[in-house]
PDB file of C-alpha atoms and ligand atoms in Angstrom:
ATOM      1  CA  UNK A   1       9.814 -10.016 -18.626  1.00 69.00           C
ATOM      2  CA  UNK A   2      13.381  -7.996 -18.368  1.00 79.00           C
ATOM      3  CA  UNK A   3      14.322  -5.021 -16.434  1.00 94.00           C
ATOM      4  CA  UNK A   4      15.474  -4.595 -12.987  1.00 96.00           C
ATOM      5  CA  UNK A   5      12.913  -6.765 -11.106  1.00 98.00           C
ATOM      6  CA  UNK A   6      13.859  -9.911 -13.452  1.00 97.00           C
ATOM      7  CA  UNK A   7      13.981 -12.393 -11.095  1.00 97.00           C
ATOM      8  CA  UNK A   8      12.116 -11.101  -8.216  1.00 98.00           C
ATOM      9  CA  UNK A   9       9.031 -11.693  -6.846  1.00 98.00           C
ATOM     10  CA  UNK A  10       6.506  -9.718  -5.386  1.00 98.00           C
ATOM     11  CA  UNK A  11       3.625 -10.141  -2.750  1.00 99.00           C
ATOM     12  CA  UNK A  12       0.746  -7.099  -3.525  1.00 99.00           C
ATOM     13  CA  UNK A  13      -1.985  -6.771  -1.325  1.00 98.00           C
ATOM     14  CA  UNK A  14      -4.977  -4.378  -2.163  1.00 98.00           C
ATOM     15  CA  UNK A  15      -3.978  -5.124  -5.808  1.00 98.00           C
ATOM     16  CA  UNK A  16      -7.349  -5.089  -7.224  1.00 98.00           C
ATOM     17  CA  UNK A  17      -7.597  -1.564  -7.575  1.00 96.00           C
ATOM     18  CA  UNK A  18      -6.308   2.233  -7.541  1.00 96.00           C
ATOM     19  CA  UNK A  19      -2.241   2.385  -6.368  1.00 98.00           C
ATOM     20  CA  UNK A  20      -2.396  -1.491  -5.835  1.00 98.00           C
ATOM     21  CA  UNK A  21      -3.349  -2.191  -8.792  1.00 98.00           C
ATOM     22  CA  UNK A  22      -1.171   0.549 -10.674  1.00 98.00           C
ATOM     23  CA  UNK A  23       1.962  -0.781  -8.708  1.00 98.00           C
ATOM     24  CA  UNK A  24       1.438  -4.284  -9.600  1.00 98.00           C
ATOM     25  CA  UNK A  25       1.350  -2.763 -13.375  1.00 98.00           C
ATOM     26  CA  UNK A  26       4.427  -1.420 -12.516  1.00 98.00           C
ATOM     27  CA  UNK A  27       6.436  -3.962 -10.884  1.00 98.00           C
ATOM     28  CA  UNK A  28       5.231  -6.413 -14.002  1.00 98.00           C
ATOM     29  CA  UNK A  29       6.720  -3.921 -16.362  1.00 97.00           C
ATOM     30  CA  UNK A  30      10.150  -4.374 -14.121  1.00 97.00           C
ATOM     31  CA  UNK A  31      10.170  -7.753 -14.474  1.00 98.00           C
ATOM     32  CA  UNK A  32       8.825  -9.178 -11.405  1.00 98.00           C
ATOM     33  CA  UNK A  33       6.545 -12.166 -10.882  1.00 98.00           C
ATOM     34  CA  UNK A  34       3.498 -10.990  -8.920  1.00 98.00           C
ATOM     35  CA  UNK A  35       1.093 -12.895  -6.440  1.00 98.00           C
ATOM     36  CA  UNK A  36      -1.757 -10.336  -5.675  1.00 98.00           C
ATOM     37  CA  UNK A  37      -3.875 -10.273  -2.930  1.00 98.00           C
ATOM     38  CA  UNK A  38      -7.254  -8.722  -2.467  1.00 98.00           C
ATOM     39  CA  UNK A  39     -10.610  -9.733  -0.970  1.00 98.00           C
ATOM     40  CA  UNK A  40     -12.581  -8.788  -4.167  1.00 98.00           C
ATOM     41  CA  UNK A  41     -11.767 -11.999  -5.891  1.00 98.00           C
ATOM     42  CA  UNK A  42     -13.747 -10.833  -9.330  1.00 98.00           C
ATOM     43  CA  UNK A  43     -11.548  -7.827  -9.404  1.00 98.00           C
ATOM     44  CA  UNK A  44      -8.399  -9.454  -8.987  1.00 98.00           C
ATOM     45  CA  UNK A  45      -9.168 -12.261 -11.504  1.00 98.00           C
ATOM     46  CA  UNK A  46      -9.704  -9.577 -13.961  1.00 98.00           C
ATOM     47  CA  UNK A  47      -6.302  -7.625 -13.479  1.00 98.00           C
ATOM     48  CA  UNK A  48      -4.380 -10.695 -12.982  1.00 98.00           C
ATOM     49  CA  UNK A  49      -6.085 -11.742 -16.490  1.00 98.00           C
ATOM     50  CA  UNK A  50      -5.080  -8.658 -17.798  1.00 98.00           C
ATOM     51  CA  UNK A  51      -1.263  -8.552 -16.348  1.00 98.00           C
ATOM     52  CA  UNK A  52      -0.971 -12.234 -17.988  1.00 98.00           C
ATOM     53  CA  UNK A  53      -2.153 -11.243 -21.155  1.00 98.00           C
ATOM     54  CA  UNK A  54       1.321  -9.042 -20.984  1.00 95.00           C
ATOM     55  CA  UNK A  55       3.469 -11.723 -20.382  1.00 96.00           C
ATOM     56  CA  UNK A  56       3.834 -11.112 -16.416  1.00 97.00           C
ATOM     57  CA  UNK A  57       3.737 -14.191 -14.561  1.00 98.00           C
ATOM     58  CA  UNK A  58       0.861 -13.827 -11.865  1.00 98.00           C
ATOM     59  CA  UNK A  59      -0.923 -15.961  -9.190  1.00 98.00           C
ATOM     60  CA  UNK A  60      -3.922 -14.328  -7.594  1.00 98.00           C
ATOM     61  CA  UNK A  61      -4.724 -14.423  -4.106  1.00 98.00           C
ATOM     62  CA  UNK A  62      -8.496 -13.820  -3.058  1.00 98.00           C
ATOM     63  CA  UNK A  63      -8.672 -13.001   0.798  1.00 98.00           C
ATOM     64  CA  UNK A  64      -8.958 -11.014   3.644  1.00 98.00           C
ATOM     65  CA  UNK A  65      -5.615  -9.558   4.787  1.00 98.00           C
ATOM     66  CA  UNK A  66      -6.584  -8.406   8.257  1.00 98.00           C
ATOM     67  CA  UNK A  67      -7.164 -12.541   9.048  1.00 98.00           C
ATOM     68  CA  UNK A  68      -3.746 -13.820  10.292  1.00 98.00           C
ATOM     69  CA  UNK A  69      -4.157 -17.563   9.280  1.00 98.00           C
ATOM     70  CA  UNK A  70      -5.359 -16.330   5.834  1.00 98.00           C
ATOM     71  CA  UNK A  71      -2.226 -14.176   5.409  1.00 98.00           C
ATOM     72  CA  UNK A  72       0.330 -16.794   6.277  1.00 98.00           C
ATOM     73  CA  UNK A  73      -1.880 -19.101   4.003  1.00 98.00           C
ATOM     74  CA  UNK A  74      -1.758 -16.489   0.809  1.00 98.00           C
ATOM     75  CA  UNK A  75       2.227 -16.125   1.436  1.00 98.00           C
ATOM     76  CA  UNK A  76       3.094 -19.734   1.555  1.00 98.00           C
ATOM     77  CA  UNK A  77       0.870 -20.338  -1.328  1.00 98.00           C
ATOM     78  CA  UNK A  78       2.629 -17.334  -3.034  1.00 98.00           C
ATOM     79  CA  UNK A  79       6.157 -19.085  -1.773  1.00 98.00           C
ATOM     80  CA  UNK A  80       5.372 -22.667  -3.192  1.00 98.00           C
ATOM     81  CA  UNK A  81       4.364 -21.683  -6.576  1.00 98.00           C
ATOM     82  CA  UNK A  82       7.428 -18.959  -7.113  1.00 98.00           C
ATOM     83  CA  UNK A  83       9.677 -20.681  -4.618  1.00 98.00           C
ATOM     84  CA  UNK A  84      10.671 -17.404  -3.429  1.00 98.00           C
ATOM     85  CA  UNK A  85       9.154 -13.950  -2.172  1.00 98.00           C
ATOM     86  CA  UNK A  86      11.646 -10.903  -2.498  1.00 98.00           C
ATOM     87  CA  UNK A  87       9.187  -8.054  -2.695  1.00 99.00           C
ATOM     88  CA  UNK A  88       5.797  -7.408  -0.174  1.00 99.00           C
ATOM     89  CA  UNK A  89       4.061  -3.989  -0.735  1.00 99.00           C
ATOM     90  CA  UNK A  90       1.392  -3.762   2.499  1.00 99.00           C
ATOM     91  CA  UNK A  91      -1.598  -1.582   0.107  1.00 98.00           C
ATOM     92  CA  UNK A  92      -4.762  -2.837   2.262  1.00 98.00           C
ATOM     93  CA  UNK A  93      -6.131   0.491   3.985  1.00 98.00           C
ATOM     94  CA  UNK A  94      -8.410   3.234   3.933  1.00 95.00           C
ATOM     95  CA  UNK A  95     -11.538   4.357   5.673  1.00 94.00           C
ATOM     96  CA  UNK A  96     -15.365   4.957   4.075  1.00 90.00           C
ATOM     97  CA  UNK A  97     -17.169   7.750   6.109  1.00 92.00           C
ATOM     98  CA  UNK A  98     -16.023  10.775   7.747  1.00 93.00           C
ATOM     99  CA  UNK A  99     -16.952  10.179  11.637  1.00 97.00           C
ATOM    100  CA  UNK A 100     -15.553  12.048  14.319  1.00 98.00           C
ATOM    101  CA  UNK A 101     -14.256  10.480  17.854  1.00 98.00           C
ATOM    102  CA  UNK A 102     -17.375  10.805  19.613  1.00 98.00           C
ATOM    103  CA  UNK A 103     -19.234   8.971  16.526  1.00 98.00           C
ATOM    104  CA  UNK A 104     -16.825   5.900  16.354  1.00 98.00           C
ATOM    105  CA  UNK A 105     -17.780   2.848  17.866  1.00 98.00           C
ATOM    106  CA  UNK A 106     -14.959   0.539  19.681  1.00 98.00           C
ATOM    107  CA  UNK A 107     -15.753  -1.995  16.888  1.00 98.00           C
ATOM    108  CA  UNK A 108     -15.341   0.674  13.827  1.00 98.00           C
ATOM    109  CA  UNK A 109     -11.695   1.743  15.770  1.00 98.00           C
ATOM    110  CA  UNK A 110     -10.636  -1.361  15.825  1.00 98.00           C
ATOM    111  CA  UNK A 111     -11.826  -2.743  12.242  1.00 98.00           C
ATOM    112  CA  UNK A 112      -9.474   0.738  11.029  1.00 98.00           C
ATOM    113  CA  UNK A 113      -6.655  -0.332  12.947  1.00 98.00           C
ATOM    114  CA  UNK A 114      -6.571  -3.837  11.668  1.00 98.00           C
ATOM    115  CA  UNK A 115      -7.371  -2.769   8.045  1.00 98.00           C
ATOM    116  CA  UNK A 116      -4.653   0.306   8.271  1.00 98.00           C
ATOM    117  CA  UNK A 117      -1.783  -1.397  10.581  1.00 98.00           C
ATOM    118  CA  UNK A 118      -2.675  -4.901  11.508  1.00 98.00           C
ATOM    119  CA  UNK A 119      -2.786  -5.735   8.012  1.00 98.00           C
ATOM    120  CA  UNK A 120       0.689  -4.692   7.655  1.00 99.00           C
ATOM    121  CA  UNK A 121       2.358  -6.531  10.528  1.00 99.00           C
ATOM    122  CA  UNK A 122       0.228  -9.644   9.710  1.00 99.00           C
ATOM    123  CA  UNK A 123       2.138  -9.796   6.327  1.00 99.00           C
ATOM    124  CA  UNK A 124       5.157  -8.513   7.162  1.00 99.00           C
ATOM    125  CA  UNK A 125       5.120 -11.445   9.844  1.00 98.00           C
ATOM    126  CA  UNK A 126       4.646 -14.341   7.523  1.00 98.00           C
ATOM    127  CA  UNK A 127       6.859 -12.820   4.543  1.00 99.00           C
ATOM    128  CA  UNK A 128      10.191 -12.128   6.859  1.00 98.00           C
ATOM    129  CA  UNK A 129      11.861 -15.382   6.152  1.00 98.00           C
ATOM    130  CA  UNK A 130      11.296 -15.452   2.849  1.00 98.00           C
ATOM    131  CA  UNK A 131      12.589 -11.903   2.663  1.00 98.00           C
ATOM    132  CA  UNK A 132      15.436 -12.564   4.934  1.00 98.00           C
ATOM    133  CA  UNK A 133      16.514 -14.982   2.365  1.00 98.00           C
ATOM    134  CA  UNK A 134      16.754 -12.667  -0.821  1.00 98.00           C
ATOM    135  CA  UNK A 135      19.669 -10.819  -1.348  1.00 95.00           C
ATOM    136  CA  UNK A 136      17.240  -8.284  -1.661  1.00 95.00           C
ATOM    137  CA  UNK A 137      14.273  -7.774   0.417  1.00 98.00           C
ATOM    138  CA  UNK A 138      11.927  -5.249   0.351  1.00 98.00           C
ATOM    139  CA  UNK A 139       9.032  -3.936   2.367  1.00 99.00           C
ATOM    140  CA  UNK A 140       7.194  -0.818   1.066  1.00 99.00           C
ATOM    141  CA  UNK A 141       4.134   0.510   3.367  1.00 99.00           C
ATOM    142  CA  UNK A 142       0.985   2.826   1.618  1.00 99.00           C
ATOM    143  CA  UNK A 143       0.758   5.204   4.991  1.00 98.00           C
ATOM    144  CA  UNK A 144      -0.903   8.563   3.787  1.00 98.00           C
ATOM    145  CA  UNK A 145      -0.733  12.258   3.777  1.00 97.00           C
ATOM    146  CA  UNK A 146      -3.168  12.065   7.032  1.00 97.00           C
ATOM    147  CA  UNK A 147       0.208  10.836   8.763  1.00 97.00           C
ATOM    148  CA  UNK A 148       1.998  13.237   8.384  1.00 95.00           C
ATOM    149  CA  UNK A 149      -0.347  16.522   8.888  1.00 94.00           C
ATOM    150  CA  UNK A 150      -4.552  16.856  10.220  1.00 93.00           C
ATOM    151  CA  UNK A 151      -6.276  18.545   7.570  1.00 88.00           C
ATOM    152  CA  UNK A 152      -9.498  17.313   6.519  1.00 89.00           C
ATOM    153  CA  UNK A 153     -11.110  15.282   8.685  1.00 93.00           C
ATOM    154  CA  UNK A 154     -11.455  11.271   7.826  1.00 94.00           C
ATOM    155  CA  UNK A 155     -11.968   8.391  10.954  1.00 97.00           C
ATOM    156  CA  UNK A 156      -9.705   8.581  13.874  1.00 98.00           C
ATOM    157  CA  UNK A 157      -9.121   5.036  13.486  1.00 98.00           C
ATOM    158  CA  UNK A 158      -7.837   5.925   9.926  1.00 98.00           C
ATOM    159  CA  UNK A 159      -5.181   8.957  10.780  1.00 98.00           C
ATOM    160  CA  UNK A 160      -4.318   6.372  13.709  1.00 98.00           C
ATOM    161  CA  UNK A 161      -3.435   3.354  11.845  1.00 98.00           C
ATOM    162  CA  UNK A 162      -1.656   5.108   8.823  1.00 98.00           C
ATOM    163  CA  UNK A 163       0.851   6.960  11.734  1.00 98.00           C
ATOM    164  CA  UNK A 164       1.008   3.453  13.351  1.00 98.00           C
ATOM    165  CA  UNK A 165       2.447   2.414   9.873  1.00 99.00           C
ATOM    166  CA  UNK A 166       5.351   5.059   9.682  1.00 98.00           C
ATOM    167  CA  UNK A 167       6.308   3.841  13.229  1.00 98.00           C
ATOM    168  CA  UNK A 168       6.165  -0.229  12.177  1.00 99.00           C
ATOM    169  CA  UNK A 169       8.215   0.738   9.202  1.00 99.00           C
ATOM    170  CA  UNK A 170      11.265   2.454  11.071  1.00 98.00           C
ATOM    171  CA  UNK A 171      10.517  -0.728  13.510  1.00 98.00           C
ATOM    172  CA  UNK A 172      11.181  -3.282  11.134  1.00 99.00           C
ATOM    173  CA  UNK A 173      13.347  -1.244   9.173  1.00 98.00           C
ATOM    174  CA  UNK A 174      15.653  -1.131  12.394  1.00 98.00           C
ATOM    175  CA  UNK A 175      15.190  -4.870  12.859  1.00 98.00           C
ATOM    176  CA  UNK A 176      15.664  -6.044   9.323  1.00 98.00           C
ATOM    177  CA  UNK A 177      18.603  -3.797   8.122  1.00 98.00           C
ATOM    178  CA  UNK A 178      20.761  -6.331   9.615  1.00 98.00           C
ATOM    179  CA  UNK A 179      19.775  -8.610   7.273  1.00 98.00           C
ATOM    180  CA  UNK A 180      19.559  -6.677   3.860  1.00 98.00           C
ATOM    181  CA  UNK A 181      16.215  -6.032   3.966  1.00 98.00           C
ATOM    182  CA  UNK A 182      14.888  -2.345   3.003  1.00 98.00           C
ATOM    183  CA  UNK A 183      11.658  -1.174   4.591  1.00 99.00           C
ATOM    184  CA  UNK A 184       9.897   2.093   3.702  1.00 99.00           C
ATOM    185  CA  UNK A 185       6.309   3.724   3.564  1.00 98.00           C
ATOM    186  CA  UNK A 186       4.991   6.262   0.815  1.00 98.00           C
ATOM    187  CA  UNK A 187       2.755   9.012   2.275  1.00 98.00           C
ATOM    188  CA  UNK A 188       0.136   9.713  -1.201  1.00 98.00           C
ATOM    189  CA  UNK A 189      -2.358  13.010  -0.576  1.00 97.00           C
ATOM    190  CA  UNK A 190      -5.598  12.396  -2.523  1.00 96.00           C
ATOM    191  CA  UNK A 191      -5.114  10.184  -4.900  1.00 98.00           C
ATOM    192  CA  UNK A 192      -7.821   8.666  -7.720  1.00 97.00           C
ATOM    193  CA  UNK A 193      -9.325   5.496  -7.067  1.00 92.00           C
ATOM    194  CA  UNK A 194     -12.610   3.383  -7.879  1.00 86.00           C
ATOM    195  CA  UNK A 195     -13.734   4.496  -3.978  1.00 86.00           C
ATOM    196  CA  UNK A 196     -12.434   8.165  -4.114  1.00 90.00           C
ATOM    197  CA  UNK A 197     -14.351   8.642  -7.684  1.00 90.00           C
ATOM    198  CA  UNK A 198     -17.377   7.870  -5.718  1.00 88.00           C
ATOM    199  CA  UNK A 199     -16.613   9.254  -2.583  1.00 86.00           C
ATOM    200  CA  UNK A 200     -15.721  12.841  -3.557  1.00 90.00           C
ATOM    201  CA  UNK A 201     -17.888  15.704  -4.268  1.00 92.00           C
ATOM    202  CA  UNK A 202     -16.972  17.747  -6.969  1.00 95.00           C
ATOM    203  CA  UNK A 203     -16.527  21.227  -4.493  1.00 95.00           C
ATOM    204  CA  UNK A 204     -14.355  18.623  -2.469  1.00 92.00           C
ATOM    205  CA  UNK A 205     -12.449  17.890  -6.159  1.00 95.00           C
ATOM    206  CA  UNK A 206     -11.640  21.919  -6.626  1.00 96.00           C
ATOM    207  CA  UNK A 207     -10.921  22.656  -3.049  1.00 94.00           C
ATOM    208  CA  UNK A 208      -7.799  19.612  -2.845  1.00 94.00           C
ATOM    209  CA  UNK A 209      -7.169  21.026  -6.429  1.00 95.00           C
ATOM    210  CA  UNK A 210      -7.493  24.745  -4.721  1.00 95.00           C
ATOM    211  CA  UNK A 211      -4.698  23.359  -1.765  1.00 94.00           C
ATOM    212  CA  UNK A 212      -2.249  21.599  -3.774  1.00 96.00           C
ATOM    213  CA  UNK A 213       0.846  22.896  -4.997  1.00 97.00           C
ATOM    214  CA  UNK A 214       0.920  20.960  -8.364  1.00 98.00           C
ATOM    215  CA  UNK A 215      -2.963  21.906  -8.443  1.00 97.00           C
ATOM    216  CA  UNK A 216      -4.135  18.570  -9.407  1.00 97.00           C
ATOM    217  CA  UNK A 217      -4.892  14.798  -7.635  1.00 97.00           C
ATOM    218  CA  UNK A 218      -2.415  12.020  -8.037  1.00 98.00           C
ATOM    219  CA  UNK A 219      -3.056   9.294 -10.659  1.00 98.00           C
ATOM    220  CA  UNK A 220      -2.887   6.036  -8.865  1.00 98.00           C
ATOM    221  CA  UNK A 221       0.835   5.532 -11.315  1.00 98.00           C
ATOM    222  CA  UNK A 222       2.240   8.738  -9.592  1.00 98.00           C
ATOM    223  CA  UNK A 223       2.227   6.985  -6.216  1.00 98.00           C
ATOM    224  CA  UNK A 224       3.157   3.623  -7.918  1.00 98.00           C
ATOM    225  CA  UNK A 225       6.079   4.965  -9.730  1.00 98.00           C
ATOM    226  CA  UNK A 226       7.823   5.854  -6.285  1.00 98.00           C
ATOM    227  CA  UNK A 227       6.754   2.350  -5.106  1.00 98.00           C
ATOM    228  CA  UNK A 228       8.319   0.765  -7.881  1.00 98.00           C
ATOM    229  CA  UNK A 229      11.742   2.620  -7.690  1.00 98.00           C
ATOM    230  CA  UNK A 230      11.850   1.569  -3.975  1.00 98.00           C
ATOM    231  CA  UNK A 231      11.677  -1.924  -5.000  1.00 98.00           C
ATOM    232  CA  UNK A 232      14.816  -1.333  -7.887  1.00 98.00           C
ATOM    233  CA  UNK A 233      18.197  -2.107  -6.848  1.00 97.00           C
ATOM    234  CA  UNK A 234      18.716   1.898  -7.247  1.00 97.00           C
ATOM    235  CA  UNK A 235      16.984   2.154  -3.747  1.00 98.00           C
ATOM    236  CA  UNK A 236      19.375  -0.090  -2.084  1.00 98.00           C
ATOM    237  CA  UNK A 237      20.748   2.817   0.529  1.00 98.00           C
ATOM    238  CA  UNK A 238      16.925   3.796   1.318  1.00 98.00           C
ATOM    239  CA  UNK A 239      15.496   2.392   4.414  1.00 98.00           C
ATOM    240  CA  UNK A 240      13.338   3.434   7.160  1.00 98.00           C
ATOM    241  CA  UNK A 241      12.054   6.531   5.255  1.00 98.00           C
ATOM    242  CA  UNK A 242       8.683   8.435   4.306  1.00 98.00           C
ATOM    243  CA  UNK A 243       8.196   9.594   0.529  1.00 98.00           C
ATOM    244  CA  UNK A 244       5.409  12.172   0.645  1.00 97.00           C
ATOM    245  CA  UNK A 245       4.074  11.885  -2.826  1.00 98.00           C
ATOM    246  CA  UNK A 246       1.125  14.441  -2.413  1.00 97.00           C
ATOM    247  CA  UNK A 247       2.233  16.859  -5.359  1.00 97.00           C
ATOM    248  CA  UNK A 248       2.711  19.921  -2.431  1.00 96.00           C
ATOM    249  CA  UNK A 249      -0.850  18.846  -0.153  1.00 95.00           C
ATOM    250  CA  UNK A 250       1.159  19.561   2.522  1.00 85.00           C
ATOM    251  CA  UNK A 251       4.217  21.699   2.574  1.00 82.00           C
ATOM    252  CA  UNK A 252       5.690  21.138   6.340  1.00 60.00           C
TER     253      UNK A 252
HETATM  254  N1  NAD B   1      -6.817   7.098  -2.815  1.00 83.79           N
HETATM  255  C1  NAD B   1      -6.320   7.991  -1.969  1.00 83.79           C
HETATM  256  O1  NAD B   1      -6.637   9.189  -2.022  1.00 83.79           O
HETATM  257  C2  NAD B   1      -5.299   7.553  -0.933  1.00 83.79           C
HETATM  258  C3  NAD B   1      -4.552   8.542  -0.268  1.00 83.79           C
HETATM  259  C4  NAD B   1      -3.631   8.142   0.695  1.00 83.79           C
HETATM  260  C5  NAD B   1      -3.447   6.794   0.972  1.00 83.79           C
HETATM  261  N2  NAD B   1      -4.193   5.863   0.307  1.00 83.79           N
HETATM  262  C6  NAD B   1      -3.980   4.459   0.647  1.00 83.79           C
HETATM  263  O2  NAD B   1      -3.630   3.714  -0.493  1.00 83.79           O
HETATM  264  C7  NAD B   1      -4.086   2.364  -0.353  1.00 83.79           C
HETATM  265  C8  NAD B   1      -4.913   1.986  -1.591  1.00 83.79           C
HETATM  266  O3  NAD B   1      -6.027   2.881  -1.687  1.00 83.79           O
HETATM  267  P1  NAD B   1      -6.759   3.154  -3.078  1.00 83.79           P
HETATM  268  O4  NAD B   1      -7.650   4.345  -2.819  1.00 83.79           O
HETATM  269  O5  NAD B   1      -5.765   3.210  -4.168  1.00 83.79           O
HETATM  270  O6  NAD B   1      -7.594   1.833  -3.320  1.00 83.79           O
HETATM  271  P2  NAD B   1      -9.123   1.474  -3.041  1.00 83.79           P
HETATM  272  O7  NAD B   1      -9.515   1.856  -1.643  1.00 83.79           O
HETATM  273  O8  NAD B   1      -9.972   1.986  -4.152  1.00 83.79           O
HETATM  274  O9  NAD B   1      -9.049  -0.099  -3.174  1.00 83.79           O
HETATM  275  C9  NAD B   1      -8.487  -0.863  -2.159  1.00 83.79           C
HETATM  276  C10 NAD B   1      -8.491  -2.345  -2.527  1.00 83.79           C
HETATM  277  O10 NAD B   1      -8.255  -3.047  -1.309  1.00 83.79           O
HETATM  278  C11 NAD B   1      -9.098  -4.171  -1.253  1.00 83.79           C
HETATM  279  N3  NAD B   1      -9.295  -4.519   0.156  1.00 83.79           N
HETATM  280  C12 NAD B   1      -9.992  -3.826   1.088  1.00 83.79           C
HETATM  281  N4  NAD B   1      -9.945  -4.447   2.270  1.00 83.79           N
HETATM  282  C13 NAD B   1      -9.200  -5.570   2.086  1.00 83.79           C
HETATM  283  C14 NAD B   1      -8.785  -6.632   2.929  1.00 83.79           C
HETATM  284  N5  NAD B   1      -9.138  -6.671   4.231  1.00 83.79           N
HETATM  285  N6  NAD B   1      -8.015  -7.618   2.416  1.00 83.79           N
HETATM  286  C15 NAD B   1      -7.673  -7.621   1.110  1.00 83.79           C
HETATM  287  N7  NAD B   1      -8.025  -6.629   0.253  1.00 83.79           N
HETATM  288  C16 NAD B   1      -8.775  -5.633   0.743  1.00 83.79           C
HETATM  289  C17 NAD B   1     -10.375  -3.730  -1.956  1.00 83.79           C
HETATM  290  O11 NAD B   1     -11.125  -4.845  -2.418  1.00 83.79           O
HETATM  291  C18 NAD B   1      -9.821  -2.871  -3.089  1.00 83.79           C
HETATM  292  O12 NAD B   1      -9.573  -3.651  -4.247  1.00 83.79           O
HETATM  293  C19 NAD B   1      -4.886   2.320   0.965  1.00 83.79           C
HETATM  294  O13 NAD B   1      -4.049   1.845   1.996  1.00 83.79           O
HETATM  295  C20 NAD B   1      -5.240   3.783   1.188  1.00 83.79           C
HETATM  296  O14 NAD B   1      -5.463   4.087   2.540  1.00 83.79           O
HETATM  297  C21 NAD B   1      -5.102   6.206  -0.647  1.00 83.79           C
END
């Protein structure tokens, strides 16, 4: 496929579904080869079928990216049938029910760190060389609007990993620079997904709709869109920074 990805390839994870799945649409459309990772293998066959049927070239990767031998397994895989890996977009995150601190257990805070921040260093690990060896890296990080101001409440685990994200990013932005490679995090507000269709009452619906600026939630594409541009060579002088893309949730 042509446009300013042509050439590139690009390591999704979470790309089964919601802003995974909508940014692996959208770095296909730029021209990038995609290996996609997700542990809901049935899902993932079915939007790598339907990327292929497009023309994108696609490998899918079933497995669990909080498992560090399965990550560096599912990037070397990714390396040996591309022969390269230019792009890695960390999506694996998010939390199920609300609990507050006194209700999570030290097993449920430390399943939401690995799934929010672990996940994210594991693959970041394994893809540096690779990325160190394009002329034009890229790491972008899905944080979220809980990282950058408390308003409803989620897990503790989850407002704690997604902040722990911002930080890795300026981390390995600081680190990486050096070598070419970019490294920044979007911060979406409520954004629709196959698990926020279910989770979310429709009062819940009208009061984000109620608090946001634009007055409606983000399609998974808004957030994807800003993804995609931070992988284009027109994001070259961008590194180490938060996009809030939260349509005015928060207005700090
Ligand atoms: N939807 C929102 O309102 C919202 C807002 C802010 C941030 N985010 C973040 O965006 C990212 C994507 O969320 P979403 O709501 O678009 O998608 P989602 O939660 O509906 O789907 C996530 C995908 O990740 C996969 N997955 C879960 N655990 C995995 C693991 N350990 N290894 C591999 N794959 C795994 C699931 O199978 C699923 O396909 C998450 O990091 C989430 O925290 C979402």
């Amino acid at each position: 496929m042509d446009g300013p990805l042509a050439g590139r390839v690009a390591l999704i994870t979470a790309a089964a579904a919601g802003i995974g799945a909508a940014t692996a649409r959208r770095l296909a459309t730029g021209g990038a080869a995609l290996a996609l990772v997700d542990c809901d293998s049935a899902a993932l066959d079915a939007i790598a079928a339907a990327l292929m049927r497009q023309g994108a070239a696609v490998l899918a990767l079933p497995g669990d990216a909080t498992d560090g031998a399965t990550v560096d397994a599912l990037v070397a895989r990714a390396v040996e049938r591309f022969g390269r890996l230019d792009i890695l977009v960390n999506g694996v995150g998010g939390w199920s029910c609300q609990r507050t601190v006194q209700q999570t257990t030290e097993a449920e805070w430390n399943q939401g760190l690995a799934l929010n921040v672990t996940s994210a260093f594991l693959c970041a690990r394994a893809a540096i060389p690779h990325l160190i060896a394009s002329d034009a890296g890229r790491i972008v990080n899905i944080s979220s609007q809980v990282a950058r101001a408390q308003q409803h409440l989620t897990t503790p685990d989850y407002v704690a990993g997604k902040a722990a994200l911002l930080a890795l990013t300026r981390y390995l932005a600081k680190e990486l620079g050096p070598h070419g490679v970019t490294v920044n995090a979007v911060a979406p507000g409520p954004t629709w997904s196959p698990r926020t269709r279910q989770a979310w009452s429709p009062e819940l619906v009208a009061q984000i709709e109620r608090e946001t600026a634009l007055g409606r939630i983000a399609e998974p594409d808004d957030i994807a869109a800003v993804i995609g541009f931070l992988c284009t060579p027109d994001a070259r002088h961008i590194t180490g920074a938060t996009i809030d893309v939260n349509g005015g949730y928060t207005l700090v």
